[in-house]
Structures are given as structure tokens and as C-alpha cells.
Amino acid sequence: MDGLRASGGVLRRGRLRRRRQQQPHSGSVLALPLRPRKIRRQLRRSVSSRMAALRAQTLQSEDLEDSRVESTVGEPGDPLAGGAAALSDATGREPHGQLGPAELLEASPSSRSLQTPRALVEAQTPAARLVEAHTPPVRLLEASALPARLVPASGPSARLVETSALLCSAQHTAAVPPSVAPATLSGPQGESTGEELPWDSPLQRILAELNRIPSSRRRAARLFEWLIAPMPPDHFYRRLWEREAVLVRRQDHSYYQGLFSTADLDSILRSEEVQFGQHLDAARYVNGRRETLNPPGRALPAAAWSLYRAGCSLRLLCPQAFSTTVWQFLAVLQEQFGSMAGSNVYLTPPNSQGFAPHYDDIEAFVLQLEGRKLWRVYRPRVPTEELALTSSPNFSQDDLGEPVLQTVLEPGDLLYFPRGFIHQAECQDGVHSLHLTLSTFQRNTWGDFLEAVLPLAVQAAMEENVEFRRGLPRDFMDYMGAQHSDSKDPRRTAFMEKVRVLVARLGHFAPVDAVADQRAKDFIHDSLPPVLTDRERALSVYGLPIRWEAGEPVNVGAQLTTETEVHMLQDGIARLVGEGGHLFLYYTVENSRVYHLEEPKCLEIYPQQADAMELLLRSYPEFVRVGDLPCDTVEDQLSLATMLYDKGLLLTKMPLT
């Protein structure tokens, strides 16, 4: 490696490395650089044996943890002991009661029991009936955690929905965190308003809990569990995701406290370069007509608040670019979805509506932050609108049928609806509304995947199979085409059969893995930069004690050795992709909080380091000794590990000195 030299098994940080030349990134079938077969077979066996050993260690640790969990949920009489069947037996229906087109849960923080009280199912048709509904207890990650702190219930009782729906009540608890040092995931710091936020906020507690979870995968799963609590995530994904509208009532106005507030918006308008049209929209919906009233230039407080007083809703686009807490929230959740997570914030004045009825091309989670808002949600009108690929134009009220869900959201409530579900919302009763819409899964469908696969499959098939290169029948235009669609000509039948046979063969040539890598590369580019825990910061390059002191830099020269144990900083921050005969590692750590502000960032991985890079990516969160990386030389091991550590992609088991 040019610019990388090892001395006595030790490589000093900060040495120059060869810069890669720009490579054309074509749309052809992706080719990975190959190493001599004998070496690659040996290294593959080495990687496989190391992965097997790491998995065995992981299974042992997980078995211990699972035994602790089973002891909490498997006791006699525990409602979860029987799983979904226990609920199905009680209700005669599917878990959580598939009683209608929408599902509602009411979470009451007034009881300390981890078992939920009865859930009242109330609908116009059929008659109301009582069923038992249970949710799993919250999993405490540390044995030393203090008992759960309960937040008193507040707010009016849930408004009944005018359609069949399940309304169930459940206790949602969270561990009270210990004091933690200031860090990215220690919770909202009130940076926009200059106010310190109370530590008894549920959001503050969950962010502090996430800061103690070493695995980024488990952090993402835990935050999503908190987001939709008390509904179990597996039930949500199996029964409701992309299918039904869901309302979760919590009767806890402090649930999202610290995520974003009207005071934060005011501070952003005063201190940031917010531009109308680019960052902020002012819109209103009056007499069936939507108006956007964006003046040119910067959205100064005087202009923005004047528009608000005139009845305009203010929509802040990409609040994660301005709010550290929103960035934290989305950066963790994007790993749960495996798709970009974005958001908008909507502030609506009393007795007004900002936007016309419409549907979107994203999965939407509405988090009510302040005030109240009346929502109406409608099913897709026709099958072509189900799971819509693009957002709709504005609809009139005459275009709509009966809502599948009509409710007033209170602070702490959550509303979910799939893409293609029409929705509209308005403020009433002299109260403003502030909500954040979390969006994900835009153009992340099987069809989008196949759009990329099929052209490459056809290209590969034509190159490799002579049947795809044979000429068409000379007379095919005599019996094919729209004008011959009703023809009974046997030649037409034979032609259609030949097409079916060739299409079926395309699967053998489809570069599925290569296209998956390209979509993963796109996700890496779409992603927000990672949020670090205290541990990740302390054990990575970001925590090195190098600083300027007494006229010179001190604590310089931290080194990796073959005995250093490392793993990737987080699970989803990098992807190894083959392009044009080279390997590139694309990563997120230098991404911007503004969507695609930066070009994709990558490092070239040389062929002799490919297996070592794969091992590091696949072994997370288990540590691997640098000296155990499957490379041909110690220099290759140290140069790869040092390059990744310098970029902030690796952390060490012990701090470097």
C-alpha cells in the first residue's frame, strides 16, 4: 500500500494513503474484483470459522439475556405466556381485534400494573363488546435500573370513532435513567430555546436508555417499540403496516416533550437562515381551495408570524437540519426501517385548515406535540391508489367518501396511515396544533427493485444465452400488436408462449445481489449521519484526547496494533459495493443533516483486504482482533483497520492511548 508502512507490527495514525482514481459508475452488471481462487477459498474458510465462533459467543450472551426476559413474561397467568393465541381465544378474533378498518389503542398511565385493563371495543356496528387485550411489559435493559416512573394521566377521554375499531388501554412504563454526561444521545438539551428540559420527560428517559444500549440495531428496535407503545411491533408489522390506519391514545401530554415545540420554531426563525419555499411553507385551505402564500426570501419571524395570524399553517421542512433532537430521533429510527426517515413539522392556527385532502407516497407517523387537531382518514378510493407510488393532487370534499377514522389528536397521541390513504386535518375550538410527521418507505417497493433488476437481467441474458439473441419471426407483425389482439392465429399463441418462456428464464440472469448493493448504496447516501452514544464516542476517533495545549498539539500518536480489538461503529453506517471491477465502502459518517447536501462518500477497499472488510461488516457487534483479520500480511491488517478508524467507522474495545 502506497503511503502506509508498518513498523514492528504497529502502524502510526495519520500517514498518507493512496487516493483512488475516479471510476466510471455504469449501470451494467456489477463485477467484484477477484483474487486467486486458492487464496480466496482459504480466506473464506477462515472468515466462516471466525464468524461461527463469533455467533457462538453471541448466542451464549443472548441465551442469558433471553432467560432473564422469559422469567418476566413466562410466569403463570402472564397474558403473554400464550402469545397471540391467548388473546384470540378471549375475543374469538385476531390479536388486537381485527374488528374494522382502523385500529385504536388507548394507553393509560394511571396504573402501575404491567398487565393492561380491559379494552373497550365500541362501534356502531356491531354492538360494543368487551375483550381482554394485553401488551408486553417494557424490557428494562439494566438490572440496576430504578423502578418505572409513572406520568399522571391528563387530557380528555378518547373520542369514539364513527366506525368499527378496537380501543384498548395499556400501561407504558420506562426506566428512569441515571445521570449521564452530555453526549449526542443523552436527550434533548433545549438548544433552540435555551431551556433545560425536565428529566422526567418520557422522551428524555428513552433517549437516555438508548445511550446505554451498545448495539445500534437494538437501539433502533427499542425506539420504535417506544414510538408505537403499547402496541407490540411484531403485531404492527404483521397486521397493520401498509394495511390499516392506527391511532394510539396515551393520555400523556408529556410523552413527546422535548422533541420539538413552537418555541423551538420561533428560535429557529430568529437564529437560522430559514427560506420561504425551501425550508418553510405558509398555506391555508379556505372554501375548498388550497393557497400557498410564500413570500420570497428569508422567513423572518415578523413575516412568518404575520402569515400565521392570517390563518396560514406553517410547515417546516426537514426540521432535523435545525433540531438536534429531531435528528437524533430520525437517525436511530432509519435503521429500523432500512429506508430513509424524514419529517416535517406543521403548526396550524386555531379554527383553520392548512392543506386540502390528499394522499402521500410515504408511510406516515403523526406525532401530536401541542394543542389538538381533528383528523379524518379515508381508505384508497380505487385499487390503483393503494400503496400509491406518487402523491396525489388536492381533492375536493365531493371526491371523498366516509372516513375510516375520525378523531381529535391530543399531545402524546400517535396516528399512522399507509401511503395512499387520503387525509385532512383541521384545528377547532380556538386551540392551535403542532405535530411532526415522520415519513419513510418512499419508493421502496418490489416494483422499484425489479425496475433496476430486469434491464440488467436482459442484458446479461443476451450476452450469455443464444436464445435471447435469435431473431424475431419475419412475419410477427402480421399477427402481433393491438390490431391483432383478438386474432386466433396459432402463430400468435406460439409467440406469446415463447415470450413467457424467455421471461421465466430471466431469473437465472438477474443480478439480484448487485442491485441490492446499489439500493443499499443509495440508502447510505440518503441516510442522516449517525448519532453516537457516550460509549461509541469514547471508543472511536471522536474520543481521542488529542488537543492543542501550551502552543502545540498533545496526546498525538494513538496507535492500533495487531492486539487491538475492534468492531464497526454502528451496524448500518457502511456498505461494501462492487463497481467497475473495484470495491468501494460507502459510509454515512460524513453525511449532512440536509438531504443529499453532500456527494456519496466512499473508500476504496483493495482486493487483499476484501475478506477482512466483509468480516468486520458481518461480525458487528462482536469484537475482532486486528491480527485475526483474514489478510495476507500484517501490513494489510493494520492499514485497513487504521483507515477505518481514522474515518470514524471503527471503535476499539479499550480506549487508545
XYZ file of C-alpha atoms in Angstrom:
657
model
C 0.000 0.000 0.000
C 1.389 3.353 -1.056
C 1.764 5.710 1.856
C 1.125 3.037 4.502
C 4.071 1.437 6.315
C 4.104 -0.832 9.296
C 6.886 -0.806 11.877
C 7.222 -3.570 14.442
C 3.596 -4.642 13.994
C 2.400 -1.079 14.670
C 1.037 1.454 12.175
C 1.016 5.115 13.148
C -2.204 7.058 12.568
C -2.365 9.899 10.139
C 0.005 8.643 7.411
C -0.791 9.431 3.809
C -2.693 6.855 1.781
C -3.090 6.453 -1.923
C -6.090 8.303 -3.228
C -8.305 6.316 -5.532
C -8.837 7.400 -9.097
C -12.342 8.289 -10.194
C -14.052 5.228 -11.602
C -16.977 5.303 -14.005
C -20.086 4.042 -12.214
C -22.039 2.499 -15.024
C -25.388 0.771 -14.952
C -24.003 -2.502 -16.216
C -23.914 -5.724 -14.269
C -21.659 -5.120 -11.290
C -18.405 -7.040 -11.132
C -16.381 -7.650 -8.000
C -12.603 -7.901 -8.182
C -11.461 -11.477 -7.865
C -8.465 -12.855 -6.018
C -6.658 -16.088 -6.805
C -9.083 -18.906 -6.169
C -6.864 -20.821 -3.762
C -6.279 -17.775 -1.555
C -9.940 -16.801 -1.614
C -11.031 -20.328 -0.644
C -8.661 -20.320 2.304
C -9.759 -16.894 3.401
C -13.430 -17.773 3.004
C -12.935 -20.769 5.257
C -11.090 -18.517 7.689
C -13.903 -15.968 7.637
C -16.532 -18.691 8.063
C -14.767 -20.219 11.059
C -14.343 -16.835 12.709
C -17.979 -15.945 12.081
C -19.079 -19.272 13.574
C -17.040 -18.589 16.697
C -18.457 -15.091 16.999
C -22.006 -16.364 16.571
C -21.434 -18.936 19.307
C -20.324 -16.175 21.682
C -23.327 -14.093 20.715
C -25.760 -16.956 21.238
C -24.367 -17.624 24.702
C -24.814 -13.995 25.727
C -28.283 -13.831 24.181
C -29.323 -17.067 25.894
C -28.513 -15.487 29.258
C -30.467 -12.393 28.366
C -33.398 -14.357 26.974
C -33.605 -16.376 30.177
C -33.970 -13.138 32.112
C -36.694 -11.958 29.766
C -38.534 -15.266 29.880
C -38.656 -15.074 33.634
C -40.590 -11.820 33.382
C -43.079 -12.781 30.706
C -43.449 -16.506 31.117
C -44.883 -16.649 34.635
C -48.176 -18.453 35.120
C -51.019 -16.110 34.482
C -48.955 -13.747 32.378
C -51.127 -12.611 29.478
C -48.249 -13.032 27.055
C -47.419 -16.569 28.007
C -49.839 -17.855 25.426
C -48.828 -15.294 22.857
C -51.386 -14.173 20.349
C -53.467 -17.267 20.891
C -54.393 -16.170 24.376
C -55.970 -13.025 23.022
C -57.573 -14.800 20.119
C -59.256 -17.237 22.488
C -60.595 -14.408 24.578
C -62.024 -12.456 21.697
C -62.643 -15.029 19.012
C -60.693 -12.770 16.681
C -57.169 -11.998 15.647
C -54.813 -10.411 18.183
C -55.792 -6.834 18.943
C -59.143 -7.465 17.348
C -59.414 -7.040 13.607
C -62.842 -5.575 14.177
C -62.828 -2.980 11.471
C -60.902 -0.796 9.099
C -58.934 1.053 11.759
C -57.219 0.092 14.967
C -57.029 2.246 18.080
C -55.176 1.757 21.315
C -55.613 3.824 24.429
C -52.656 3.846 26.799
C -53.428 4.888 30.331
C -50.508 5.759 32.634
C -52.671 5.635 35.728
C -51.949 2.053 36.739
C -48.669 0.515 37.895
C -49.586 -2.967 36.729
C -47.767 -4.263 33.664
C -50.962 -6.099 32.755
C -53.425 -3.927 30.927
C -57.010 -3.329 31.995
C -59.881 -4.335 29.821
C -60.116 -2.789 26.387
C -63.448 -1.316 25.416
C -64.384 -2.062 21.847
C -67.067 0.357 20.776
C -68.518 0.757 17.326
C -71.839 1.474 15.699
C -71.868 -1.934 14.006
C -71.625 -4.484 15.505
C -72.680 -3.739 19.064
C -69.988 -2.874 21.593
C -68.378 -5.772 23.397
C -65.664 -6.220 25.993
C -62.463 -8.073 25.179
C -59.219 -8.668 27.033
C -56.172 -7.035 25.455
C -52.643 -7.272 26.759
C -49.313 -5.809 25.790
C -45.843 -6.955 26.689
C -44.060 -5.353 29.611
C -41.372 -2.873 28.758
C -37.981 -4.543 28.714
C -35.529 -2.918 31.116
C -32.021 -3.091 29.807
C -30.094 -2.751 33.057
C -30.674 -4.773 36.160
C -29.732 -1.761 38.227
C -32.342 0.478 36.619
C -34.700 2.192 39.033
C -38.398 1.325 39.073
C -40.520 2.843 36.355
C -41.713 6.378 36.903
C -45.332 6.986 36.047
C -46.686 10.137 34.453
C -50.140 11.209 35.649
C -52.870 10.918 33.083
C -54.076 14.107 31.555
C -56.373 15.238 28.801
C -59.947 14.305 27.953
C -61.019 10.788 27.256
C -60.631 9.401 23.772
C -63.259 10.419 21.270
C -65.169 7.480 19.858
C -64.535 6.735 16.217
C -67.509 6.510 13.910
C -66.511 3.136 12.539
C -65.570 -0.298 13.801
C -62.327 -0.048 15.783
C -60.528 -1.634 18.683
C -59.870 0.693 21.599
C -57.577 -0.894 24.130
C -55.822 0.501 27.152
C -52.307 -0.383 28.247
C -49.663 0.693 30.713
C -46.459 2.028 29.161
C -43.528 2.343 31.518
C -39.890 3.270 31.045
C -36.770 3.027 33.136
C -35.660 6.152 34.944
C -32.158 6.870 33.633
C -29.146 7.593 35.747
C -27.346 10.850 35.231
C -25.307 10.765 32.056
C -22.614 13.028 30.750
C -23.531 15.356 27.888
C -23.497 13.342 24.668
C -25.382 13.136 21.432
C -27.878 10.592 22.751
C -28.260 11.919 26.289
C -31.529 13.548 25.334
C -32.886 16.919 24.297
C -30.874 19.802 25.661
C -33.215 22.638 24.802
C -30.664 24.050 22.366
C -33.264 26.042 20.481
C -34.899 27.766 23.431
C -32.054 27.790 25.924
C -34.203 25.982 28.493
C -33.214 22.851 30.368
C -35.830 20.157 29.926
C -37.074 18.055 32.857
C -35.548 14.614 33.256
C -38.968 13.057 33.873
C -39.976 13.523 30.235
C -40.703 10.110 28.644
C -38.694 11.176 25.601
C -35.767 12.178 27.802
C -35.872 8.805 29.521
C -35.967 6.785 26.305
C -33.060 8.730 24.788
C -31.048 8.186 27.954
C -31.928 4.484 27.817
C -30.792 4.292 24.207
C -27.487 5.823 25.245
C -26.839 2.720 27.364
C -27.628 0.160 24.630
C -24.394 -0.929 22.902
C -25.983 -2.261 19.683
C -27.388 0.207 17.160
C -29.804 -2.493 15.943
C -31.306 -2.847 19.410
C -31.444 0.931 19.851
C -33.499 1.254 16.680
C -35.834 -1.567 17.722
C -36.253 -0.112 21.222
C -37.048 3.389 19.975
C -39.655 2.065 17.545
C -41.165 -0.016 20.344
C -41.442 3.199 22.384
C -42.883 5.117 19.427
C -45.844 2.782 18.897
C -46.253 1.597 22.507
C -48.301 -0.096 23.820
C -48.753 -1.939 20.541
C -46.261 -4.793 20.053
C -44.063 -4.091 16.998
C -44.440 -7.617 15.602
C -48.229 -7.242 15.601
C -47.939 -3.841 13.928
C -45.732 -5.136 11.120
C -47.729 -8.348 10.598
C -51.248 -6.933 10.675
C -51.219 -3.178 10.160
C -48.114 -1.970 8.301
C -49.135 -0.922 4.746
C -52.700 -2.081 5.518
C -54.601 -0.081 8.133
C -54.783 3.295 9.819
C -53.818 3.120 13.500
C -54.491 5.524 16.356
C -52.644 5.218 19.681
C -54.089 7.299 22.524
C -51.817 7.729 25.519
C -53.498 10.377 27.686
C -49.976 11.573 28.494
C -49.385 15.097 27.213
C -45.692 14.940 28.132
C -44.874 11.843 26.038
C -43.073 13.758 23.264
C -41.962 16.667 25.441
C -38.575 17.897 24.250
C -38.850 16.595 20.673
C -39.955 19.899 19.135
C -42.059 22.854 20.248
C -43.481 26.115 18.975
C -40.794 27.875 20.997
C -38.194 25.868 19.054
C -39.734 27.024 15.773
C -39.646 30.642 16.918
C -35.980 30.295 17.910
C -35.121 28.699 14.544
C -36.797 31.572 12.687
C -34.709 34.031 14.671
C -31.331 32.318 14.534
C -31.247 30.248 11.321
C -31.319 31.128 7.627
C -34.820 29.773 7.026
C -36.042 30.483 3.498
C -39.660 30.516 2.341
C -40.291 27.715 -0.130
C -37.052 25.923 0.675
C -37.444 25.412 4.422
C -40.838 26.908 5.337
C -44.222 26.913 3.626
C -47.227 29.043 4.565
C -50.507 27.544 3.349
C -54.219 27.681 4.074
C -57.315 25.823 2.902
C -60.398 28.025 2.711
C -63.717 27.304 0.995
C -62.355 24.177 -0.651
C -59.312 25.916 -2.098
C -55.658 25.460 -1.104
C -53.417 28.535 -1.180
C -49.649 28.741 -0.709
C -48.625 32.244 0.359
C -44.834 32.073 0.418
C -43.197 35.472 0.026
C -39.706 35.485 -1.487
C -36.590 35.407 0.654
C -35.847 34.655 4.275
C -38.622 33.615 6.647
C -38.054 36.249 9.313
C -40.216 35.986 12.442
C -42.251 39.077 11.545
C -43.276 37.637 8.169
C -43.869 34.086 9.390
C -45.949 35.033 12.406
C -47.975 37.554 10.369
C -48.918 34.763 7.969
C -49.806 32.560 10.922
C -52.094 35.284 12.316
C -53.708 35.497 8.875
C -54.765 31.846 9.173
C -51.854 30.112 7.426
C -50.375 26.860 8.601
C -46.590 26.908 8.786
C -44.839 23.771 7.525
C -41.161 23.443 8.468
C -39.449 21.119 6.010
C -36.574 18.955 7.224
C -36.611 20.057 10.885
C -33.768 17.591 11.522
C -31.466 20.116 9.828
C -32.225 22.627 12.598
C -33.132 20.493 15.627
C -30.562 18.163 17.180
C -33.273 16.188 18.979
C -35.286 15.529 15.800
C -32.044 14.458 14.110
C -31.329 12.025 16.963
C -34.835 10.621 16.715
C -34.750 10.020 12.958
C -31.140 8.848 12.760
C -31.903 5.992 15.149
C -35.208 5.027 13.510
C -33.832 4.889 9.960
C -32.002 1.676 10.899
C -35.321 0.135 11.986
C -36.972 0.882 8.647
C -33.985 0.193 6.392
C -35.173 3.240 4.488
C -34.660 6.961 4.742
C -36.601 8.549 7.609
C -37.638 12.166 7.101
C -40.004 14.565 8.778
C -41.959 17.805 8.545
C -43.389 19.946 11.352
C -46.825 21.550 10.989
C -48.080 24.476 13.066
C -51.750 25.289 12.444
C -53.586 28.290 13.960
C -56.920 27.836 15.763
C -60.077 27.298 13.725
C -58.252 26.714 10.440
C -57.052 24.089 7.982
C -53.782 24.360 6.106
C -53.934 21.690 3.405
C -56.525 20.119 1.136
C -57.424 16.425 1.346
C -54.710 14.365 -0.361
C -52.685 11.186 -0.083
C -48.917 10.773 0.076
C -46.344 8.303 -1.212
C -44.844 7.613 2.233
C -45.714 5.681 5.364
C -46.755 8.423 7.803
C -46.486 8.536 11.600
C -48.142 11.664 13.032
C -46.862 12.680 16.482
C -49.117 15.255 18.158
C -46.835 17.636 20.073
C -49.081 20.555 21.152
C -52.749 21.504 21.055
C -55.482 19.496 19.364
C -56.387 18.669 15.791
C -59.325 16.899 14.154
C -58.165 14.264 11.672
C -60.164 12.443 9.024
C -58.531 9.494 7.265
C -60.021 7.692 4.238
C -59.174 4.430 2.549
C -57.819 4.494 -1.026
C -60.764 5.057 -3.337
C -59.692 2.586 -6.038
C -57.146 -0.262 -6.145
C -54.688 1.827 -8.199
C -54.357 4.260 -5.269
C -53.479 1.565 -2.751
C -49.833 1.933 -1.635
C -49.509 4.884 -4.007
C -46.209 5.445 -5.790
C -46.686 9.213 -6.050
C -48.526 11.817 -4.016
C -51.971 12.878 -5.174
C -53.273 16.249 -6.317
C -55.607 18.078 -3.965
C -59.087 16.586 -3.672
C -62.379 18.342 -3.100
C -64.745 17.247 -0.354
C -67.007 15.765 -3.050
C -64.236 13.347 -4.030
C -64.255 11.717 -0.602
C -66.389 9.011 0.931
C -66.854 8.236 4.604
C -63.710 8.429 6.737
C -62.340 5.188 8.086
C -61.023 7.160 11.053
C -62.185 10.455 12.547
C -60.624 11.626 15.771
C -59.101 14.553 17.641
C -55.399 14.062 18.377
C -54.141 15.207 21.786
C -50.496 15.758 22.780
C -48.806 12.363 23.146
C -51.107 10.627 20.650
C -49.836 8.807 17.561
C -51.581 8.350 14.233
C -50.270 6.046 11.499
C -51.606 5.585 7.987
C -50.116 3.914 4.892
C -49.306 5.619 1.610
C -52.406 6.082 -0.497
C -54.681 6.819 2.494
C -56.369 10.189 1.951
C -56.256 12.501 4.966
C -57.133 16.006 6.075
C -56.830 17.779 9.402
C -58.173 20.993 10.931
C -57.951 22.909 14.186
C -61.111 23.660 16.139
C -62.247 25.111 19.461
C -59.819 28.032 19.477
C -56.730 25.832 20.064
C -53.628 25.693 17.853
C -51.916 22.443 16.834
C -48.290 21.416 16.414
C -47.461 17.991 15.067
C -44.484 16.228 13.499
C -44.989 13.789 10.637
C -42.336 11.078 10.411
C -42.148 9.673 6.881
C -40.427 6.618 5.445
C -40.585 3.943 2.716
C -40.758 6.280 -0.257
C -40.204 4.317 -3.494
C -39.029 1.262 -1.581
C -41.162 -1.380 -3.299
C -40.666 -4.668 -5.105
C -41.565 -2.866 -8.316
C -38.782 -0.321 -7.792
C -36.349 -3.173 -7.171
C -37.421 -5.024 -10.306
C -37.174 -1.842 -12.375
C -33.461 -1.955 -11.655
C -33.046 -5.743 -11.926
C -34.838 -6.539 -15.172
C -32.853 -4.369 -17.617
C -29.623 -5.809 -16.245
C -31.052 -9.323 -16.390
C -31.965 -8.879 -20.064
C -28.503 -7.512 -20.804
C -26.824 -10.483 -19.103
C -29.174 -12.986 -20.771
C -28.421 -11.622 -24.235
C -24.707 -11.904 -23.561
C -24.814 -15.439 -22.158
C -27.717 -17.283 -23.817
C -28.088 -17.615 -27.566
C -31.876 -17.995 -27.312
C -32.144 -14.311 -26.421
C -30.078 -13.403 -29.492
C -32.167 -15.308 -32.028
C -34.117 -13.171 -34.479
C -37.830 -12.485 -34.268
C -40.133 -14.226 -36.785
C -40.058 -12.326 -40.069
C -43.847 -12.135 -40.172
C -44.569 -11.404 -36.462
C -46.160 -8.037 -37.293
C -48.833 -9.896 -39.271
C -50.337 -11.406 -36.126
C -48.971 -9.389 -33.166
C -49.959 -5.919 -31.967
C -53.173 -4.281 -30.790
C -54.890 -4.661 -34.130
C -54.403 -8.440 -33.904
C -55.267 -8.802 -30.197
C -58.476 -10.735 -30.980
C -56.826 -12.974 -33.541
C -56.972 -16.760 -33.124
C -53.901 -17.263 -35.286
C -51.833 -20.165 -33.843
C -48.672 -18.234 -34.647
C -49.812 -15.635 -32.105
C -50.221 -18.313 -29.435
C -46.734 -19.659 -30.153
C -45.241 -16.151 -29.998
C -46.824 -15.457 -26.595
C -45.578 -18.792 -25.269
C -42.031 -18.003 -26.431
C -42.159 -14.672 -24.596
C -43.319 -16.392 -21.400
C -40.512 -18.926 -21.599
C -37.840 -16.275 -22.102
C -39.212 -14.095 -19.305
C -39.171 -17.087 -16.952
C -35.504 -17.680 -17.815
C -34.557 -14.111 -16.899
C -34.493 -15.038 -13.226
C -31.335 -17.056 -13.830
C -29.537 -13.945 -15.074
C -30.919 -11.389 -12.617
C -28.081 -9.664 -10.688
C -30.184 -9.522 -7.530
C -27.302 -9.062 -5.100
C -25.694 -6.353 -7.218
C -28.935 -4.380 -7.387
C -29.447 -4.879 -3.651
C -25.997 -3.389 -3.121
C -26.856 -0.405 -5.286
C -30.059 0.234 -3.358
C -28.090 -0.094 -0.128
C -25.598 2.432 -1.503
C -28.487 4.803 -2.231
C -29.790 4.311 1.316
C -26.340 5.121 2.694
C -26.416 8.382 0.707
C -29.983 9.154 1.840
C -29.228 8.480 5.496
C -28.717 11.004 8.226
C -25.282 10.966 9.857
C -25.157 8.574 12.818
C -25.920 9.615 16.386
C -23.264 8.428 18.823
C -23.696 7.099 22.322
C -21.250 8.068 25.061
C -19.554 4.674 24.631
C -19.232 4.994 20.855
C -17.762 8.457 21.160
C -15.255 7.455 23.850
C -14.008 4.367 21.991
C -13.741 5.860 18.498
C -11.593 8.513 16.875
C -14.085 11.120 18.089
C -12.997 10.462 21.674
C -9.234 10.649 21.227
C -7.686 13.086 23.736
C -5.689 14.935 21.053
C -5.905 18.682 21.661
C -3.980 21.930 21.411
C -2.232 22.883 24.628
C 0.617 25.254 25.536
C 1.300 26.154 21.938
C 1.391 22.625 20.497
C -0.783 19.554 19.940
C -0.612 16.997 22.745
C -1.636 13.331 23.085
C -0.770 12.729 19.423
C 0.213 9.322 18.131
C -2.519 6.893 19.236
C -1.866 3.600 17.501
C -3.676 0.445 16.514
C -1.785 -2.820 16.933
C -2.490 -6.392 15.950
C -3.788 -6.964 19.511
C -6.373 -4.172 19.307
C -9.964 -5.461 19.262
C -12.364 -3.551 17.021
C -15.839 -3.583 15.528
C -17.799 -1.238 13.269
C -19.043 1.957 14.882
C -22.671 1.017 14.175
C -24.471 -1.602 12.139
C -25.862 0.371 9.217
C -23.206 3.016 8.616
C -21.307 1.375 5.735
C -21.862 -0.858 2.719
C -19.368 -2.718 0.556
C -20.260 -2.360 -3.132
C -18.576 -3.652 -6.271
C -18.395 -1.198 -9.163
C -16.405 -1.359 -12.369
C -14.102 -4.089 -11.133
C -13.311 -2.291 -7.859
C -14.645 -2.466 -4.310
C -15.857 0.667 -2.557
C -17.042 1.097 1.002
C -19.783 3.726 1.127
C -20.449 5.264 4.540
C -22.725 7.714 6.357
C -20.481 9.348 8.961
C -19.785 12.379 6.747
C -23.363 12.827 5.509
C -25.179 16.083 6.079
C -28.391 16.541 8.041
C -29.677 18.250 4.877
C -30.819 15.681 2.313
C -28.130 14.996 -0.317
C -26.198 18.144 0.506
C -23.016 16.082 0.115
C -21.993 13.677 -2.622
C -21.758 9.976 -1.667
C -18.626 9.299 0.379
C -16.602 6.121 -0.064
C -13.240 4.438 0.468
C -11.632 2.013 -1.953
C -11.067 -1.418 -0.445
C -8.235 -3.341 -2.098
C -8.777 -6.984 -3.120
C -6.394 -8.347 -0.498
C -8.499 -6.650 2.211
C -11.942 -7.621 0.899
C -12.474 -10.636 3.164
C -11.351 -8.693 6.215
C -13.805 -5.926 5.383
C -16.618 -8.449 4.994
C -15.753 -9.970 8.360
C -15.906 -6.570 10.078
C -19.263 -5.766 8.498
C -20.801 -9.133 9.351
C -19.431 -9.611 12.852
C -20.991 -6.497 14.418
C -21.418 -6.080 17.378
C -18.779 -8.669 18.266
C -15.153 -7.543 18.540
C -12.432 -8.888 16.236
C -8.665 -8.694 16.849
C -6.890 -6.741 14.143
C -4.405 -9.598 13.968
C -7.243 -12.037 13.202
C -8.467 -10.153 10.138
C -8.139 -12.501 7.112
C -5.442 -10.598 5.207
C -2.226 -11.866 3.645
C 0.071 -9.592 5.673
C 0.155 -7.692 8.936
C 0.539 -4.509 6.919
C -2.780 -5.165 5.163
C -4.489 -5.825 8.511
C -3.183 -2.636 10.105
C -3.676 -0.417 7.066
C -7.346 -1.447 6.735
C -8.092 -1.084 10.440
C -6.298 2.259 10.661
C -8.036 3.660 7.586
C -11.454 2.723 9.001
C -10.598 4.028 12.470
C -9.327 7.343 11.079
C -12.612 7.772 9.182
C -14.652 7.196 12.338
C -16.003 3.842 11.136
C -14.437 1.633 13.820
C -14.385 1.643 17.587
C -11.990 -0.205 19.876
C -12.724 -2.372 22.888
C -10.473 -0.196 25.042
C -9.630 3.497 24.514
C -6.460 4.107 22.528
C -3.628 5.872 24.322
